[in-house]
Amino acid sequence: MADNGSQQRELLYCHACANEWYRHQHGLQCPSCDSEAVEIIEERSDPRHNHVDISDDEDEDTVMGNNDDRLPHNPLHRHNPWRDNAPDPDEPDIEHVEWNPAPGVHFARTSFRSTGPGMRPRPQDPNDIFAPLFQSFSTILEGAANAGRPPLRDDPPRAVSQIHRPAFPARNPFPEHQHHHIHHHHGPWDGQQGGRSVFTATGRWPPNGPGPFPNDRNGQNVQNVLATLLQTMQAGMAEQRGQQTPVAANLPAFIAQMLGNGAHGDAVFSDEALDRIITQMMEQTNTNSAPGPASAAAIAALPKKQAEKSMMGQDGKAECSVCMDGVEIGDEVTVLPCNHWFHGDCVGAWLKEHDTCPHCRQGIMPKDGPQQADAPRSPGQAPRHTLNPFMNPIDPNVNPGTPPSPGSGPNGINNQPPMPGAFIQPGMQQPYVPGGYPLYPEPTNFVRPPGQHQGPYSQPPSLQQQQRHRRRSATSPRSSNGGEGSSGGGGQGVTGWFRNLRGGNGGNR
Amino acid sequence: MAQKRIVKEYSELQKKPLDGMRISLPSEADMHQWQILIDGPKGSPYEGGVFTLHLSLPTEYPFKPPTLSFKTKIYHPNVTNDDKGSMCLGMLRADEWKPSSKIEAVLSFAKALLLEPQPDDAVEGGIAREYKENKKEFIKNAKAWTKQYAKK
């Protein structure tokens, strides 16, 4: 070893011509090509690994610190599998993969890892360093074998230590169907000199195996198995990197995220992962496009009014739909441009976060005008936000308070969503609609005010219909076209009818 | 506000229970965690089973939506087949939630979803595909799971 005068014994490497020489002999300039692009070869930073030229130097092994493997013709002489981040093609990472066809797919993977002698400091007991890695590898495999389980939309990236078996007590749907065998074989370079690890992972796909699991998943099986294998392989690669770098502490989280997502970087391995990413993007987009708060000035400027008899339900009762407290005649309420009313504090608390009516989801801020308007829109003005896809925006040319003329068909009431329970009393100039609940005993007892559309009373729309709407509204949150609803049989508002009905609200303008 | 409204909704639902549902509080001290037992609706493959659901109401309720999850494993396109059992309900999404929605509506919706799964809005793609393409097999599996996991 070059313990004495190590500075003079420093080995230099020329990046231009791959020449190597000792510093004390030729200095810091390449004696061969006069290049100054040279680097001192150190144990931790060896620039030669990118170069295939491994011409032997008589004294080099003293730098490498080993004399016992000086086999000039050994092709693995100086081979360091940990040098590269990418797996070395010479290294049989995947020894074999066994697939056992349906009903489940069995796969097994064995990988051999060699650590070259003396390439990095090793602790006295190699098990100390391997034990946590084995543990995480085992967890990885468990995660991989379960990777087909769809991720939750709101599933946060899980740390390895948090990956757990499904917690259906006493009837674990994922019994012991995966087996991890990880052996650490001490090779010829054991102890200080390196080691050889054999990782064998077997699993079965689908994890549930035959049984009540959907048979039609077979179509996904190959895909999922591939995804699982890819994940396992990548996990192995990541682990190699982890052994090489001191930042291995981040590794479990990285792997967990990768496996938990069924995705690695820009690559996704399963439909669920793709769906998850799309959902995530949609959520992020929604965060950006979701209505922000209404301005404090506009909230403060909302008209207030004393509750009056016409605002009560048929049984003479009404309540604020935010706090669900009853509202008596004479109580002060705040009226939104959409004519829904609430307690001032209640609706203010909501509006300062979301510029939507708590009931019909139309905003109070004017569509046109400054972003920080200090006054709410007038009832005839289009809202900046309307998240209710079942409701057309208000046509400013139409007095929203005017009930449709008798006999007008569903098409004639586009500006007047005929939601059951709309409190449009005959002769009422400005129908106030309680945002609260007129306390009807049963939704089916809704009585359509006279003069409303004559179409057949709509059945609650199917969930299918509603969910279709929901989808559309999710992709286009500001979509204000309630067109499809008009095919639902009872005018445009059938889905909204259901929504409002289920929301327990009678009122909708 | 949350506490008061939750108490009110809870007592209303106790007074006038929803058909086929029993609501209780796992801990009397915590009004924000509800346990709901839903009978599998008649005519659905879940008939005969009892499903335990968990409703979690945030402290910001009703300004933030509650979350609903199945504690009983269920074979359904809109319920995740994992330890969370999350149910995909549009009205509970943060961007679709509105404070005037009541818990009663959420639960009614959940029950309606048992009667009429929404394969186009599924969280379990495989089950959704089966529901659409091989209803018979879906019903068979759903019944088997009901028998296995949702026994009364």
Short mmCIF file of C-alpha atoms in Angstrom, two decimals, chain A residues 319 323-326, chain B residues 2-14 31 34:
data_model
loop_
_atom_site.label_atom_id
_atom_site.label_comp_id
_atom_site.label_asym_id
_atom_site.label_seq_id
_atom_site.Cartn_x
_atom_site.Cartn_y
_atom_site.Cartn_z
CA GLU A 319 -83.44 26.47 8.11
CA CYS A 323 -75.58 25.16 10.00
CA MET A 324 -78.98 23.47 9.80
CA ASP A 325 -80.34 25.76 12.44
CA GLY A 326 -83.85 26.84 12.00
CA ALA B 2 -69.48 21.42 12.92
CA GLN B 3 -70.29 19.82 16.22
CA LYS B 4 -73.75 21.29 16.43
CA ARG B 5 -74.70 20.31 12.94
CA ILE B 6 -73.27 16.84 13.29
CA VAL B 7 -75.19 16.27 16.48
CA LYS B 8 -78.30 17.50 14.79
CA GLU B 9 -77.85 15.29 11.76
CA TYR B 10 -77.06 12.33 13.97
CA SER B 11 -80.11 12.72 16.11
CA GLU B 12 -82.29 13.22 13.07
CA LEU B 13 -80.98 10.02 11.58
CA GLN B 14 -81.58 8.22 14.85
CA MET B 31 -69.14 12.63 17.05
CA TRP B 34 -69.69 7.20 12.63
#
